[in-house]
Amino acid sequence: MNELTRPQSLVGQSVERVEDASLLKGRGRYIDDLPTRRDTAYAAFLRSPHAHAEIRAIDTDKAKAHLGVYAVLTGEDVASLTNSLVVGVKADVECWPMARDRARYVGEPVVLVVAESRYIAEDALDLVEVTYETLPPVMDPRAALADDAPVLHPSLGTNLINERSFRYGDPEAAFEAAAHRISITTAYPRNSCTPIETYGVIAEYDPGEDAYDVTANFQGPFSIHAVLSRALKVPGNRMRLRTPPDSGGSFGVKQGVFPYVVLIAIAARVADRPVKWIEDRLEHLTASVSATNRVTTLEAAVEPDGRITALSWDQIEDCGAHLRAPEPATLYRMHGNMTGAYAIDNVAIRNRVVLTNKTPTGLNRGFGGPQIYFPLERLVHKIADELGLDRLDVIRKNLVPSDAFPYRTATGALLDSGDYEAALDRAVTKGGLGELMARRDAARAEGRLYGIGLTAAVEPSVSNMGYITTVLTPEARAKAGPKNGAQAVATVGIDPLGSVTVKVASVPQGQGHRTVLAQVVADRLGLPLSAVRVNTELDTNRDAWSIASGNYASRFAPAVAGTARLAADRLRGRLATIAAAQLNVTADNVDFADGKVFDRGNPDNSVSFARVAAASHWAPGTVPEGTGQTIRETVFWTPDELTAPTAEDGINSSLCHGFIFDFCGVEIDRDTGVARIDRYVTMHDCGTILHPGMVDGQVRGGFAQAVGAALYEEYAYGADGSFLTGTLADYLIPTVMETPEPVILHFESPSPFTPLGAKGVGEGNCMSTPACIANAIADATGVEDLTLPLSPSKISALIHGDEKPSARPKNDAKPLKAREGERALSGEGSAEVSATREDIWAMLLDPKTLEAIIPGAHKVEKISDTHFRADVTLGVGPVKGRYRADIELSDMVEPEAVTLSGGTEGALGSGRGQGRITLTATENGTCVSYSYEAGIGGKVASIGGRLLDGAARVVIGQFFQSLARYAGRGKAAEAPSTGVLARLKSLLGRRA
Amino acid sequence: MSRLNAHEKKTVTFKLNGLPVRADAESRMLLSDFIRHEIGLTGTHVGCEHGVCGACTIQVDGAPARACLMLAVQAEGADIRTVEALSPGEGRLSTLQAAFKRHHGLQCGFCTPGILMSLDALISARPDAGRDEVRDHLSGHLCRCTGYVTIVEAALSALDEIRREVKSNV
C-alpha cells in the first residue's frame, strides 16, 4: 500500500484529457457561447451603493420609457411572483434575492432592467432614481453581537441568527486536570476563489405550462433545485435546470449563482421572452458570494509533553447580510473534524452565526476547512513554542495512531483509512525537512528573517447531506425526521454498434471528469479509452440526479467515478452471461480486454465486444432468460457510513478523509516585508490515485489559491461598508510570479468505503497551506498574533511597528470630515480669472452658468437662493455614471467668499463634500482660490479607489478652468482658441 | 474633436484569422463583444473587462492585445488573430496546443485562449525564450485552476520542440 503499483490499466495513468482538444482550439461551449433564441433579451442590475439603507422610493419611469427596454423590475415586483428563498435555520427572517424595503450590502440587487442588449440595459440603469435613507452598517462579526449594534433584519431583532453549543467526552474535567491551558484567537478574513468565468444565466418561461427552463453555470449541490422550485412557486418538474457543456472554473463559487436563477427566470416571465445575464467582474467581486470570515477562540488542555487532551472552540461565523442556502453549512461541514488529524477525546464547541452588512456567503474551495485549520494549526505551533517542545514532535504525538483506523473522532467523523505517522515520516525524509532546517540556520546566521512552518490536516470529502442538520437541536431533528446520505448517480449505455456512453450528474468545471470516467469504464469493459464517450451536462428534466448531484465536497473521484464503475460492472456481469452462452463457458470464466470478450482459460475463444453488446438491441431473443438488458444501466449509490447526526450530536460529516502534511520555508525581506516562499512540501494521502496528472493539478491549483489567501487576497470593506476590492487590480490573485512550485509527495491508503478506493483531493491545500505559511511567518518574526492575508505592509508593521505618520508639514489643514471608512479626499488650488469679483460672484449663483461650467452637468436647477440641484455624469477610472448633486451655499460674504457644501448620489456611489471659494481682486481680474474636502463611498470607491484623488483634482480643476474660460469669454473670442487654452493652462496654478 | 453618438453604428472592416470581415458596431462597443457576439467567434473569453485577467488576449497586427480594452472601431484595417487561428487544420493541434494537452496545462480552459495567444506571439518573436521570459509573458494572465506550473512546462516544451524543428530544417 506504500509504494505506488500501477497495473496495466487506464486508471492510474496520466492519459491525455479528452476535454482538451476543443478547449485549446477555442471551441469550448461555456454559457456565454451557447446559441440563444433571436428574441433573447439581456439583463443588467442596479445595485445598492450603500451597505445599509432603507429604500424610500424607486422611480423607474424614465428607464421603462427608454428605447429598447422590455422590463424594469424592483424587489417588490420580484417578490410578488416568488417566495422568499428558504433559510436553513429556524429564524424569523426572509431571504430575498433582490432588496425590497432595505438594502443590506453594497452590491445588493435593487433594480433589474431587461433590454434589447446589455449596453441598452445599462443605459437604462442610469435613468433609475432610487432614494435611500442610510442606516449605520455593522461590518465586524463581534460588533454585530453588541447590544447596541444596528440590526439588519428587524423581524429577527438581533444579528445572531443561530447559536448552538456542543459537548463531546468530558472537556470540563480534561481542562480541570490539564497541566496547561493554551489558547489563540484568530480572525479569518473574507476571500473567494474567483473563477475567471463569472456567473451566467439564460432563462425562459412557458406560460402555457407554467414552467421555467433555465440554463446556468451552476455547480450544485442540486439540493438547491428544491430552493429554486419553492422560490419560483412551481413543482420541481416545472423548474428545468440545465448546465452548459463547459464551465470556466467554480471552486464552489458557482453554487452562489442560484439567486440569479430566480431573478432571471422572473425577468423572462415578465419580459415574455428569453433573458440572458452574464455577470461582470465588478458584480462578481462585490456581490456574487464569498467564503465566510470567522472569529475563533480556541483553547487546548495540554499535558507537559504536548499531548492535547481537550479542545474548546468558540466560533463566530459571519455569513453576511442574508443566510442563504446551504449556509450555515460552512460552519458545520467540518463538524466531525474539529480535532483535525489528532486523537483528542474531549471537545467543547460554541457556534454562533451572525449577519453583517456584507455579501452573503456560500461555497468556496476548502469550505470551512481554512477557518478551522488556521486556528488549530496556529495553536499547535504555539503550544510547542510555549512549552519549549519540538513542533514536529507535538504534531506527531497527537496524530491519530496508525493502528486506530477506521477511527471515530470525538465529534463523530469516521476516519476511513490512513497511516498518518508513516506519511509524516515519509514527508520529512523525502521532502528534506532536515535540509530546510539547515537553510534556516544558515539564513539566520546571516541575520536574515527565515522561518519554517508545519501543518497537519485531515481533508474530508463526499459530504453527508445530513451534516447541516447538526445546526438543529436533537429535538428539532427528531421532529423534522433524519437527513443523511449522498446519492451519486452514473449511467452507462451501449448503443446498437457497441460504443459506450457514460452519463453522470457531476457538473465539472475543468476537473477532467470526462477523461477519468472514460478510464474507469473502459477498463471495466476491456475497451480502449476512445471507445467510451462521456457526457457531463445535466438537465434536471431528462437526466438521473438527486440532491447530492453536482461538483463540490471533492466528491467526484470517491463517489461519482466509483458509481460509474458500479454501473459498468452491472453491464459487464450481464454481458459476461450473454458471452458465456456464445463462448460455451461459464460466466465467471469470461473476461474483457482489447475490445474482445473471451474465455479466460483460452483467450482465442473470443467474440467482439460490439457483437455481445449489440445482442440486446438487435436480437433480445438471444439474450439468456433472466439476464436483463445491456442497453443502459443507471446506478444510484449512497454509502452506508453517512448516517444522520446522533442524539448526542455526533456527525460523520464526510465519507472520506485524506491526510495532508505540509511544511515550508519562508524568507521575509526585512526592508519590504515581502514573504517569499523558499520551499513548500505537501504530502497527500488521497487514497487510490485515478489519474496522477490530475491529482497533482488539483494540488497545485488549490495550493496557488491558498498562497493567495495567505498573502494577498481579501474582500476588503471600509468601516462604512463600502467594498474596496472591486477589480482584479485590487483583489490580488497570484500570478505565475507569486506562485512557487510545491514539492508534491504521495502516500496511498485506499478508502475502504469507496468503490475505487479513491478519496477527494481538491480542497486540501486550501485548508493546510494558509496555516502552514502563517506558521512559517510566525517562526520568522516571532509574532504569534497573525491575521491573513499577510501582505507586505502587514508584515512590515509586525517587524517594524506601525507606519509613522508623514513628517510633511500641513498648512493649517482642517480635520477631514469624511465619515469613518469613507475615502477622504482634500485639495486646494487657485486660478486667475479675467473678470471682476462681482461678475464671478453672479456667475456662481446663476444656474445657467453653473450648468455650463460644472463638468458633466446636464441640468442645474435652482431650488432656492442658496440651494441648487445638478444632474451630472462623471467618470472615475473605469466607471462612469450619472449622479444627482445637491449644493448648498453658506457663509456668504459677497463678493469675497462662499462655502459650497453638498452631497451626491448615484448608481456608482455617493459623495459628500465642502469647499470654500475665496475671490481676491488682482491686477488682471480676480484670483479664485479654493479648498475642498470630500468623502466618497459606494461602487466608485470599490473600483476607482486608487484613482480617486487624481480624478477629483481633475474634475475640480476642470470646474475652475471652465469658470475662468466662461468669465473670460468676451476676451477669449478675440484670441485664437488654442491661445486661450494655453493661457488658461499657465494661469491655473495648483498646489495640492 | 468630433463627438460620437453612443448608438450610432459604424462599419468596421478588418482581417480576422486571415479572412476579411465587415460588420457594423456602435462606437462604444468593445472589440471583445464584437468578436464574440457580432461575428460569433467565441474562443476569445472575457474574464474581467478591465485588462487584468488576460483571458481576452488576441493578436493585433502580430502583437498581443486585450480585446476588452479596445473598441471595435479601433480595429479598423487591422490584422487580427484569435485562438481559432492557431490550429493547423481540422483534427490537428499546433505544437503549442499539443504541448498544453501533453502537460495538462489547462483545467477549465477559460483562461487558456488568452494564454495561448500571448505565448504564440512570444514564440514568433523570441523562439530562444527561456523560463524567465516565459514566466514574464505569463505574468499578464490569471489562471485559477492550474497553479501555472504545467503552463510553464508546456510553453518550454513547445519552444524546445520548435527550436529542434528549425534546427533539423536548416
Short mmCIF file of C-alpha atoms in Angstrom, two decimals, chain A residues 621-944:
data_model
loop_
_atom_site.label_atom_id
_atom_site.label_comp_id
_atom_site.label_asym_id
_atom_site.label_seq_id
_atom_site.Cartn_x
_atom_site.Cartn_y
_atom_site.Cartn_z
CA GLY A 621 -34.46 -13.15 -28.02
CA THR A 622 -30.88 -14.48 -27.92
CA VAL A 623 -30.20 -12.99 -24.52
CA PRO A 624 -30.38 -15.77 -21.91
CA GLU A 625 -33.55 -15.57 -19.87
CA GLY A 626 -33.31 -13.55 -16.66
CA THR A 627 -30.13 -11.75 -17.72
CA GLY A 628 -31.75 -8.39 -18.32
CA GLN A 629 -30.93 -5.81 -20.97
CA THR A 630 -27.45 -4.45 -21.60
CA ILE A 631 -28.61 -1.21 -23.23
CA ARG A 632 -28.49 1.17 -20.34
CA GLU A 633 -27.77 0.89 -16.66
CA THR A 634 -28.21 3.62 -14.08
CA VAL A 635 -26.79 3.14 -10.61
CA PHE A 636 -27.52 5.26 -7.58
CA TRP A 637 -25.04 4.84 -4.75
CA THR A 638 -25.10 6.25 -1.26
CA PRO A 639 -22.64 4.97 1.33
CA ASP A 640 -23.99 3.40 4.50
CA GLU A 641 -21.41 5.21 6.61
CA LEU A 642 -23.11 8.57 6.00
CA THR A 643 -25.56 8.35 8.87
CA ALA A 644 -27.71 11.09 10.33
CA PRO A 645 -26.44 13.05 13.36
CA THR A 646 -26.78 11.06 16.57
CA ALA A 647 -28.87 12.16 19.53
CA GLU A 648 -25.54 13.25 21.09
CA ASP A 649 -24.78 15.45 18.05
CA GLY A 650 -22.09 13.16 16.71
CA ILE A 651 -21.91 13.52 12.91
CA ASN A 652 -19.92 11.68 10.26
CA SER A 653 -19.90 14.84 8.17
CA SER A 654 -17.95 13.27 5.30
CA LEU A 655 -17.33 9.81 3.88
CA CYS A 656 -13.62 10.00 3.13
CA HIS A 657 -10.71 11.57 4.91
CA GLY A 658 -7.41 12.20 3.21
CA PHE A 659 -4.33 13.18 5.13
CA ILE A 660 -2.02 16.11 4.46
CA PHE A 661 1.26 17.04 5.99
CA ASP A 662 2.86 20.27 4.76
CA PHE A 663 5.98 22.14 5.63
CA CYS A 664 7.55 25.21 4.13
CA GLY A 665 10.42 27.64 4.46
CA VAL A 666 9.57 31.33 4.10
CA GLU A 667 12.00 34.21 3.97
CA ILE A 668 10.90 37.72 4.77
CA ASP A 669 12.52 40.73 3.21
CA ARG A 670 13.30 42.96 6.15
CA ASP A 671 13.04 46.13 4.06
CA THR A 672 9.84 45.46 2.12
CA GLY A 673 8.03 42.96 4.32
CA VAL A 674 7.54 40.66 1.32
CA ALA A 675 7.21 36.99 2.29
CA ARG A 676 8.91 34.72 -0.24
CA ILE A 677 8.12 31.02 -0.13
CA ASP A 678 11.52 29.40 -0.44
CA ARG A 679 10.33 25.80 -0.46
CA TYR A 680 6.95 24.20 0.02
CA VAL A 681 6.46 20.47 0.52
CA THR A 682 3.00 18.94 0.55
CA MET A 683 2.30 15.29 1.31
CA HIS A 684 -1.10 13.92 0.31
CA ASP A 685 -2.80 10.67 1.06
CA CYS A 686 -5.91 10.75 -1.09
CA GLY A 687 -6.40 7.02 -1.27
CA THR A 688 -6.13 5.34 -4.66
CA ILE A 689 -4.95 7.76 -7.34
CA LEU A 690 -7.02 7.51 -10.53
CA HIS A 691 -5.07 10.00 -12.67
CA PRO A 692 -1.75 11.22 -11.21
CA GLY A 693 -1.57 14.25 -13.51
CA MET A 694 -4.99 15.45 -12.44
CA VAL A 695 -4.31 14.80 -8.76
CA ASP A 696 -1.17 16.90 -8.94
CA GLY A 697 -3.12 19.51 -10.93
CA GLN A 698 -5.69 19.71 -8.14
CA VAL A 699 -2.95 20.02 -5.53
CA ARG A 700 -1.13 22.77 -7.43
CA GLY A 701 -4.35 24.67 -8.15
CA GLY A 702 -5.53 24.53 -4.56
CA PHE A 703 -2.07 25.49 -3.40
CA ALA A 704 -1.97 28.57 -5.65
CA GLN A 705 -5.34 29.73 -4.33
CA ALA A 706 -4.13 29.14 -0.78
CA VAL A 707 -0.99 31.19 -1.41
CA GLY A 708 -3.35 33.97 -2.47
CA ALA A 709 -5.42 33.56 0.69
CA ALA A 710 -2.29 33.54 2.85
CA LEU A 711 -0.51 36.51 1.34
CA TYR A 712 -2.66 38.64 -0.96
CA GLU A 713 -6.39 38.09 -1.23
CA GLU A 714 -9.05 39.74 0.89
CA TYR A 715 -12.52 41.03 0.17
CA ALA A 716 -11.91 44.31 1.94
CA TYR A 717 -14.63 46.57 3.30
CA GLY A 718 -14.43 50.10 4.65
CA ALA A 719 -15.94 50.78 8.05
CA ASP A 720 -18.89 52.39 6.22
CA GLY A 721 -19.44 49.11 4.41
CA SER A 722 -18.10 50.25 1.07
CA PHE A 723 -16.45 47.43 -0.84
CA LEU A 724 -12.83 48.27 -1.58
CA THR A 725 -11.60 45.45 -3.80
CA GLY A 726 -13.82 45.60 -6.87
CA THR A 727 -11.23 44.97 -9.58
CA LEU A 728 -8.60 42.32 -10.13
CA ALA A 729 -6.07 45.13 -9.65
CA ASP A 730 -7.35 45.50 -6.08
CA TYR A 731 -8.26 41.90 -5.31
CA LEU A 732 -4.85 40.37 -5.89
CA ILE A 733 -4.83 36.88 -7.36
CA PRO A 734 -1.36 35.35 -7.52
CA THR A 735 0.19 35.36 -10.99
CA VAL A 736 2.88 32.93 -12.09
CA MET A 737 5.41 35.23 -10.41
CA GLU A 738 3.87 34.81 -6.96
CA THR A 739 3.16 31.10 -7.22
CA PRO A 740 6.04 28.80 -6.30
CA GLU A 741 6.07 25.19 -7.41
CA PRO A 742 5.29 22.95 -4.46
CA VAL A 743 7.05 19.62 -3.98
CA ILE A 744 4.20 17.09 -4.07
CA LEU A 745 4.51 13.74 -2.31
CA HIS A 746 2.00 10.91 -2.17
CA PHE A 747 1.01 8.13 0.14
CA GLU A 748 -1.81 5.79 -0.84
CA SER A 749 -4.21 4.41 1.76
CA PRO A 750 -7.23 3.30 -0.26
CA SER A 751 -10.57 4.14 1.27
CA PRO A 752 -12.45 1.00 2.29
CA PHE A 753 -15.71 2.90 1.82
CA THR A 754 -15.48 3.86 -1.87
CA PRO A 755 -15.76 1.60 -4.92
CA LEU A 756 -12.36 2.64 -6.30
CA GLY A 757 -10.55 3.31 -3.03
CA ALA A 758 -10.23 6.94 -4.05
CA LYS A 759 -10.71 9.96 -1.78
CA GLY A 760 -11.11 13.63 -2.62
CA VAL A 761 -8.00 15.76 -3.11
CA GLY A 762 -9.10 19.13 -4.48
CA GLU A 763 -9.50 21.14 -1.33
CA GLY A 764 -6.72 20.05 0.98
CA ASN A 765 -4.18 22.76 0.35
CA CYS A 766 -6.82 25.46 0.75
CA MET A 767 -7.13 24.10 4.28
CA SER A 768 -3.49 23.43 5.19
CA THR A 769 -1.45 25.99 3.27
CA PRO A 770 -2.66 29.30 4.79
CA ALA A 771 -1.89 27.94 8.28
CA CYS A 772 1.44 26.49 7.16
CA ILE A 773 2.63 29.78 5.63
CA ALA A 774 1.44 31.71 8.69
CA ASN A 775 3.32 29.30 10.96
CA ALA A 776 6.48 29.93 8.95
CA ILE A 777 5.97 33.69 9.22
CA ALA A 778 5.40 33.34 12.97
CA ASP A 779 8.64 31.37 13.15
CA ALA A 780 10.48 34.02 11.15
CA THR A 781 9.16 37.04 13.04
CA GLY A 782 8.46 35.65 16.48
CA VAL A 783 4.98 37.18 16.27
CA GLU A 784 2.07 34.88 17.20
CA ASP A 785 -0.86 37.20 16.54
CA LEU A 786 -1.20 36.96 12.76
CA THR A 787 -4.12 37.86 10.56
CA LEU A 788 -4.32 36.89 6.90
CA PRO A 789 -3.58 37.98 4.28
CA LEU A 790 0.00 38.60 5.37
CA SER A 791 0.65 41.37 2.89
CA PRO A 792 3.99 43.20 2.85
CA SER A 793 2.51 46.18 4.69
CA LYS A 794 1.12 43.94 7.41
CA ILE A 795 4.41 42.07 7.80
CA SER A 796 6.35 45.35 7.81
CA ALA A 797 4.16 46.53 10.65
CA LEU A 798 4.93 43.30 12.51
CA ILE A 799 8.66 43.71 12.23
CA HIS A 800 8.99 47.50 12.33
CA GLY A 801 5.85 48.65 14.14
CA ASP A 802 3.07 50.66 12.53
CA GLU A 803 3.98 53.14 9.84
CA LYS A 804 4.68 56.55 11.30
CA PRO A 805 2.60 59.46 10.05
CA SER A 806 4.22 61.54 7.35
CA ALA A 807 6.56 64.21 8.62
CA ARG A 808 5.46 66.54 5.80
CA PRO A 809 4.07 69.73 7.33
CA LYS A 810 0.43 70.52 6.58
CA ASN A 811 -0.57 74.16 6.37
CA ASP A 812 -3.47 74.87 8.70
CA ALA A 813 -5.32 71.86 7.32
CA LYS A 814 -8.71 71.41 8.91
CA PRO A 815 -9.52 67.91 10.09
CA LEU A 816 -11.26 65.91 7.39
CA LYS A 817 -14.92 65.47 7.84
CA ALA A 818 -15.32 62.27 5.90
CA ARG A 819 -17.30 59.69 7.78
CA GLU A 820 -15.40 56.82 9.21
CA GLY A 821 -14.49 54.41 6.47
CA GLU A 822 -15.26 56.71 3.63
CA ARG A 823 -12.44 57.54 1.34
CA ALA A 824 -11.34 61.04 2.31
CA LEU A 825 -10.10 63.49 -0.25
CA SER A 826 -8.88 67.02 0.09
CA GLY A 827 -7.15 69.58 -2.02
CA GLU A 828 -6.76 73.20 -2.78
CA GLY A 829 -5.78 75.43 -5.64
CA SER A 830 -6.30 78.73 -7.28
CA ALA A 831 -6.98 80.20 -10.70
CA GLU A 832 -6.57 83.63 -12.15
CA VAL A 833 -9.69 84.80 -13.99
CA SER A 834 -10.01 87.91 -16.12
CA ALA A 835 -13.27 89.16 -14.68
CA THR A 836 -14.29 91.21 -11.69
CA ARG A 837 -15.18 89.63 -8.40
CA GLU A 838 -18.76 90.80 -8.77
CA ASP A 839 -19.09 89.13 -12.19
CA ILE A 840 -17.73 85.89 -10.86
CA TRP A 841 -19.99 86.07 -7.82
CA ALA A 842 -23.01 86.45 -10.06
CA MET A 843 -21.88 83.51 -12.18
CA LEU A 844 -21.56 81.25 -9.16
CA LEU A 845 -25.17 81.96 -8.24
CA ASP A 846 -26.64 81.52 -11.71
CA PRO A 847 -27.93 78.05 -12.61
CA LYS A 848 -27.40 78.58 -16.35
CA THR A 849 -23.75 79.44 -15.78
CA LEU A 850 -23.27 76.55 -13.41
CA GLU A 851 -24.79 74.21 -15.97
CA ALA A 852 -22.20 75.39 -18.44
CA ILE A 853 -19.22 75.09 -16.16
CA ILE A 854 -19.86 72.11 -13.87
CA PRO A 855 -18.06 69.21 -15.55
CA GLY A 856 -20.53 66.71 -16.95
CA ALA A 857 -23.62 68.72 -15.90
CA HIS A 858 -26.85 68.05 -17.81
CA LYS A 859 -29.13 70.28 -15.83
CA VAL A 860 -28.84 72.64 -12.88
CA GLU A 861 -31.98 73.67 -11.03
CA LYS A 862 -32.25 76.47 -8.54
CA ILE A 863 -34.31 75.18 -5.63
CA SER A 864 -33.83 78.33 -3.54
CA ASP A 865 -31.39 81.23 -3.48
CA THR A 866 -28.87 79.06 -1.68
CA HIS A 867 -29.80 75.59 -2.90
CA PHE A 868 -29.06 74.10 -6.31
CA ARG A 869 -29.60 70.65 -7.72
CA ALA A 870 -27.48 69.28 -10.56
CA ASP A 871 -27.58 66.19 -12.73
CA VAL A 872 -24.06 65.27 -13.70
CA THR A 873 -22.23 62.45 -15.43
CA LEU A 874 -18.78 61.81 -14.11
CA GLY A 875 -16.20 59.16 -14.83
CA VAL A 876 -13.53 57.93 -12.49
CA GLY A 877 -11.17 55.32 -13.80
CA PRO A 878 -13.19 52.57 -15.43
CA VAL A 879 -16.55 53.75 -14.08
CA LYS A 880 -18.71 56.42 -15.47
CA GLY A 881 -22.09 57.23 -14.05
CA ARG A 882 -24.84 59.69 -13.56
CA TYR A 883 -25.19 61.46 -10.23
CA ARG A 884 -27.64 63.84 -8.66
CA ALA A 885 -25.89 66.53 -6.67
CA ASP A 886 -27.39 68.86 -4.11
CA ILE A 887 -25.38 72.01 -3.47
CA GLU A 888 -25.99 74.47 -0.67
CA LEU A 889 -24.32 77.84 -0.35
CA SER A 890 -23.45 79.22 3.08
CA ASP A 891 -21.14 81.66 4.89
CA MET A 892 -21.67 84.05 2.01
CA VAL A 893 -19.61 87.23 2.11
CA GLU A 894 -20.47 88.98 -1.14
CA PRO A 895 -18.34 89.20 -3.27
CA GLU A 896 -15.45 87.73 -1.33
CA ALA A 897 -16.14 84.24 -0.22
CA VAL A 898 -18.72 81.48 -0.20
CA THR A 899 -18.87 77.94 1.14
CA LEU A 900 -20.37 75.26 -1.12
CA SER A 901 -21.41 72.09 0.57
CA GLY A 902 -23.33 69.20 -0.78
CA GLY A 903 -23.88 65.59 -1.39
CA THR A 904 -24.18 63.50 -4.49
CA GLU A 905 -25.94 60.24 -5.04
CA GLY A 906 -25.80 57.90 -7.98
CA ALA A 907 -25.70 54.29 -9.06
CA LEU A 908 -21.96 54.29 -8.80
CA GLY A 909 -21.75 55.58 -5.28
CA SER A 910 -22.16 58.59 -3.13
CA GLY A 911 -20.09 61.55 -2.07
CA ARG A 912 -20.26 64.47 0.29
CA GLY A 913 -18.05 67.45 0.38
CA GLN A 914 -17.46 71.01 1.27
CA GLY A 915 -15.45 73.69 -0.44
CA ARG A 916 -14.65 77.30 0.31
CA ILE A 917 -14.17 79.68 -2.57
CA THR A 918 -12.40 82.98 -1.97
CA LEU A 919 -12.29 85.78 -4.54
CA THR A 920 -9.44 88.29 -4.38
CA ALA A 921 -9.11 91.25 -6.72
CA THR A 922 -5.85 91.29 -8.72
CA GLU A 923 -4.38 93.49 -11.43
CA ASN A 924 -5.84 91.44 -14.30
CA GLY A 925 -9.09 90.40 -12.70
CA THR A 926 -9.72 88.04 -9.86
CA CYS A 927 -7.84 85.27 -8.16
CA VAL A 928 -10.21 82.44 -7.34
CA SER A 929 -8.83 80.27 -4.53
CA TYR A 930 -10.49 77.12 -3.37
CA SER A 931 -10.04 74.38 -0.88
CA TYR A 932 -12.19 71.29 -0.51
CA GLU A 933 -12.62 68.16 1.45
CA ALA A 934 -14.79 65.27 0.46
CA GLY A 935 -15.71 61.73 1.36
CA ILE A 936 -16.63 59.16 -1.27
CA GLY A 937 -18.26 55.76 -0.84
CA GLY A 938 -20.05 53.06 -2.82
CA LYS A 939 -19.10 51.45 -6.12
CA VAL A 940 -16.79 54.24 -7.15
CA ALA A 941 -14.72 53.63 -4.02
CA SER A 942 -14.52 49.88 -4.76
CA ILE A 943 -13.13 50.16 -8.19
CA GLY A 944 -11.65 53.56 -8.63
#
